[in-house]
C-alpha cells in the first residue's frame, strides 16, 4: 500500500551557488558519504531528501542527516533512514522507499514512493 509520494526539482547551478555562499549548509544537509559528490548528483540527493520528507507528510523536526541516498554503479538508488526519518516512517508503517533520480539540462529531480505491506 502506498503511504505517500514526494517529488522535488532543484536547479543545480542555483543550489551549488547557495552551498558556496553558505559552506556550513553542505554539512547540515548531507551525510559524510554524500558531501563530495559531483554537483548534479548532490542536487539530486537534496531533491531526494525533500521528496522523502514530502512522502512522509513533511513533519517538522526531521533531520537532513537522517536520510542517505546510496547508489552503486549500475544499480538503482537506495534510501537509508535512521533517527528522526526512521521514526516518522515507522509511525506511518513505511516498510520501504522507492526512489528515482534524474538530472539533465541543469535540473535535478527526485520522486519517492513510501510504501507499507
mmCIF file of C-alpha atoms in Angstrom:
data_model
loop_
_atom_site.group_PDB
_atom_site.id
_atom_site.type_symbol
_atom_site.label_atom_id
_atom_site.label_comp_id
_atom_site.label_asym_id
_atom_site.label_seq_id
_atom_site.Cartn_x
_atom_site.Cartn_y
_atom_site.Cartn_z
ATOM 1 C CA UNK A 1 0.000 0.000 0.000
ATOM 2 C CA UNK A 2 1.311 3.440 -0.893
ATOM 3 C CA UNK A 3 1.612 5.680 2.152
ATOM 4 C CA UNK A 4 2.925 8.775 0.403
ATOM 5 C CA UNK A 5 4.522 10.188 -2.717
ATOM 6 C CA UNK A 6 7.003 13.039 -2.869
ATOM 7 C CA UNK A 7 8.651 14.886 -5.731
ATOM 8 C CA UNK A 8 11.182 17.698 -5.865
ATOM 9 C CA UNK A 9 13.088 19.594 -8.547
ATOM 10 C CA UNK A 10 16.337 21.520 -7.991
ATOM 11 C CA UNK A 11 18.169 23.993 -10.230
ATOM 12 C CA UNK A 12 21.734 22.646 -9.981
ATOM 13 C CA UNK A 13 23.570 25.962 -10.526
ATOM 14 C CA UNK A 14 21.385 27.828 -8.061
ATOM 15 C CA UNK A 15 21.745 25.065 -5.484
ATOM 16 C CA UNK A 16 25.544 24.989 -5.824
ATOM 17 C CA UNK A 17 25.689 28.782 -5.537
ATOM 18 C CA UNK A 18 23.770 28.504 -2.275
ATOM 19 C CA UNK A 19 26.229 25.903 -0.975
ATOM 20 C CA UNK A 20 29.157 28.155 -1.965
ATOM 21 C CA UNK A 21 27.580 31.120 -0.201
ATOM 22 C CA UNK A 22 26.842 29.099 2.948
ATOM 23 C CA UNK A 23 29.510 26.382 3.324
ATOM 24 C CA UNK A 24 28.078 25.034 6.605
ATOM 25 C CA UNK A 25 24.913 24.109 4.724
ATOM 26 C CA UNK A 26 26.688 21.232 2.970
ATOM 27 C CA UNK A 27 27.452 19.621 6.330
ATOM 28 C CA UNK A 28 23.942 20.263 7.636
ATOM 29 C CA UNK A 29 22.197 18.764 4.606
ATOM 30 C CA UNK A 30 24.412 15.837 3.676
ATOM 31 C CA UNK A 31 25.996 12.845 5.345
ATOM 32 C CA UNK A 32 29.783 12.449 5.015
ATOM 33 C CA UNK A 33 29.298 9.860 2.236
ATOM 34 C CA UNK A 34 27.260 12.341 0.171
ATOM 35 C CA UNK A 35 29.202 15.599 0.597
ATOM 36 C CA UNK A 36 31.817 15.164 -2.134
ATOM 37 C CA UNK A 37 29.539 14.073 -4.964
ATOM 38 C CA UNK A 38 29.521 15.998 -8.261
ATOM 39 C CA UNK A 39 27.115 18.986 -8.381
ATOM 40 C CA UNK A 40 24.293 17.281 -10.320
ATOM 41 C CA UNK A 41 24.389 14.242 -8.026
ATOM 42 C CA UNK A 42 24.494 16.432 -4.922
ATOM 43 C CA UNK A 43 21.475 18.411 -6.129
ATOM 44 C CA UNK A 44 19.649 15.148 -6.905
ATOM 45 C CA UNK A 45 20.357 13.920 -3.353
ATOM 46 C CA UNK A 46 18.905 17.140 -1.960
ATOM 47 C CA UNK A 47 15.822 16.700 -4.171
ATOM 48 C CA UNK A 48 15.536 13.130 -2.859
ATOM 49 C CA UNK A 49 15.647 14.276 0.767
ATOM 50 C CA UNK A 50 12.937 16.845 0.046
ATOM 51 C CA UNK A 51 10.860 14.183 -1.721
ATOM 52 C CA UNK A 52 11.307 11.779 1.215
ATOM 53 C CA UNK A 53 10.051 14.452 3.610
ATOM 54 C CA UNK A 54 7.040 15.125 1.376
ATOM 55 C CA UNK A 55 6.249 11.394 1.103
ATOM 56 C CA UNK A 56 6.255 11.268 4.914
ATOM 57 C CA UNK A 57 3.913 14.239 5.241
ATOM 58 C CA UNK A 58 6.669 16.849 5.735
ATOM 59 C CA UNK A 59 6.576 16.835 9.547
ATOM 60 C CA UNK A 60 8.754 19.328 11.380
ATOM 61 C CA UNK A 61 11.786 18.151 13.287
ATOM 62 C CA UNK A 62 13.209 15.673 10.777
ATOM 63 C CA UNK A 63 16.987 15.864 10.357
ATOM 64 C CA UNK A 64 18.543 16.017 6.881
ATOM 65 C CA UNK A 65 21.341 13.804 8.230
ATOM 66 C CA UNK A 66 18.858 11.022 8.961
ATOM 67 C CA UNK A 67 18.288 10.158 5.291
ATOM 68 C CA UNK A 68 21.065 8.977 2.998
ATOM 69 C CA UNK A 69 20.807 8.143 -0.682
ATOM 70 C CA UNK A 70 23.236 5.498 -1.889
ATOM 71 C CA UNK A 71 23.759 4.346 -5.431
ATOM 72 C CA UNK A 72 26.224 1.766 -6.673
ATOM 73 C CA UNK A 73 27.231 1.964 -10.328
ATOM 74 C CA UNK A 74 24.676 0.148 -12.456
ATOM 75 C CA UNK A 75 22.174 -0.177 -9.633
ATOM 76 C CA UNK A 76 19.104 1.760 -8.564
ATOM 77 C CA UNK A 77 19.484 4.335 -5.790
ATOM 78 C CA UNK A 78 18.582 3.205 -2.285
ATOM 79 C CA UNK A 79 17.198 5.252 0.603
ATOM 80 C CA UNK A 80 18.631 4.558 4.057
ATOM 81 C CA UNK A 81 16.895 6.166 7.035
ATOM 82 C CA UNK A 82 17.795 6.456 10.711
ATOM 83 C CA UNK A 83 16.798 8.622 13.651
ATOM 84 C CA UNK A 84 14.016 11.143 13.040
ATOM 85 C CA UNK A 85 13.255 9.981 9.497
ATOM 86 C CA UNK A 86 13.124 6.315 10.523
ATOM 87 C CA UNK A 87 10.863 7.235 13.450
ATOM 88 C CA UNK A 88 8.411 9.048 11.162
ATOM 89 C CA UNK A 89 8.486 6.171 8.670
ATOM 90 C CA UNK A 90 7.752 3.702 11.499
ATOM 91 C CA UNK A 91 4.923 5.901 12.753
ATOM 92 C CA UNK A 92 3.323 5.656 9.301
ATOM 93 C CA UNK A 93 4.167 1.961 8.898
ATOM 94 C CA UNK A 94 6.505 2.570 5.961
ATOM 95 C CA UNK A 95 8.482 -0.593 5.143
ATOM 96 C CA UNK A 96 10.328 0.634 2.056
ATOM 97 C CA UNK A 97 11.035 3.573 -0.194
ATOM 98 C CA UNK A 98 11.175 3.564 -3.972
ATOM 99 C CA UNK A 99 13.373 6.318 -5.397
ATOM 100 C CA UNK A 100 14.000 7.660 -8.872
ATOM 101 C CA UNK A 101 16.645 10.323 -9.510
ATOM 102 C CA UNK A 102 17.298 12.277 -12.671
ATOM 103 C CA UNK A 103 19.452 15.197 -13.751
ATOM 104 C CA UNK A 104 19.605 16.865 -17.144
ATOM 105 C CA UNK A 105 19.870 20.373 -18.582
ATOM 106 C CA UNK A 106 20.869 21.856 -15.235
ATOM 107 C CA UNK A 107 17.906 20.408 -13.334
ATOM 108 C CA UNK A 108 17.966 17.574 -10.793
ATOM 109 C CA UNK A 109 14.788 15.795 -9.742
ATOM 110 C CA UNK A 110 13.662 13.018 -7.461
ATOM 111 C CA UNK A 111 10.483 11.049 -6.952
ATOM 112 C CA UNK A 112 9.910 8.966 -3.822
ATOM 113 C CA UNK A 113 7.152 6.481 -3.059
ATOM 114 C CA UNK A 114 6.796 5.418 0.579
ATOM 115 C CA UNK A 115 5.172 2.010 0.881
ATOM 116 C CA UNK A 116 3.999 -0.426 3.546
ATOM 117 C CA UNK A 117 2.811 -4.025 3.324
#
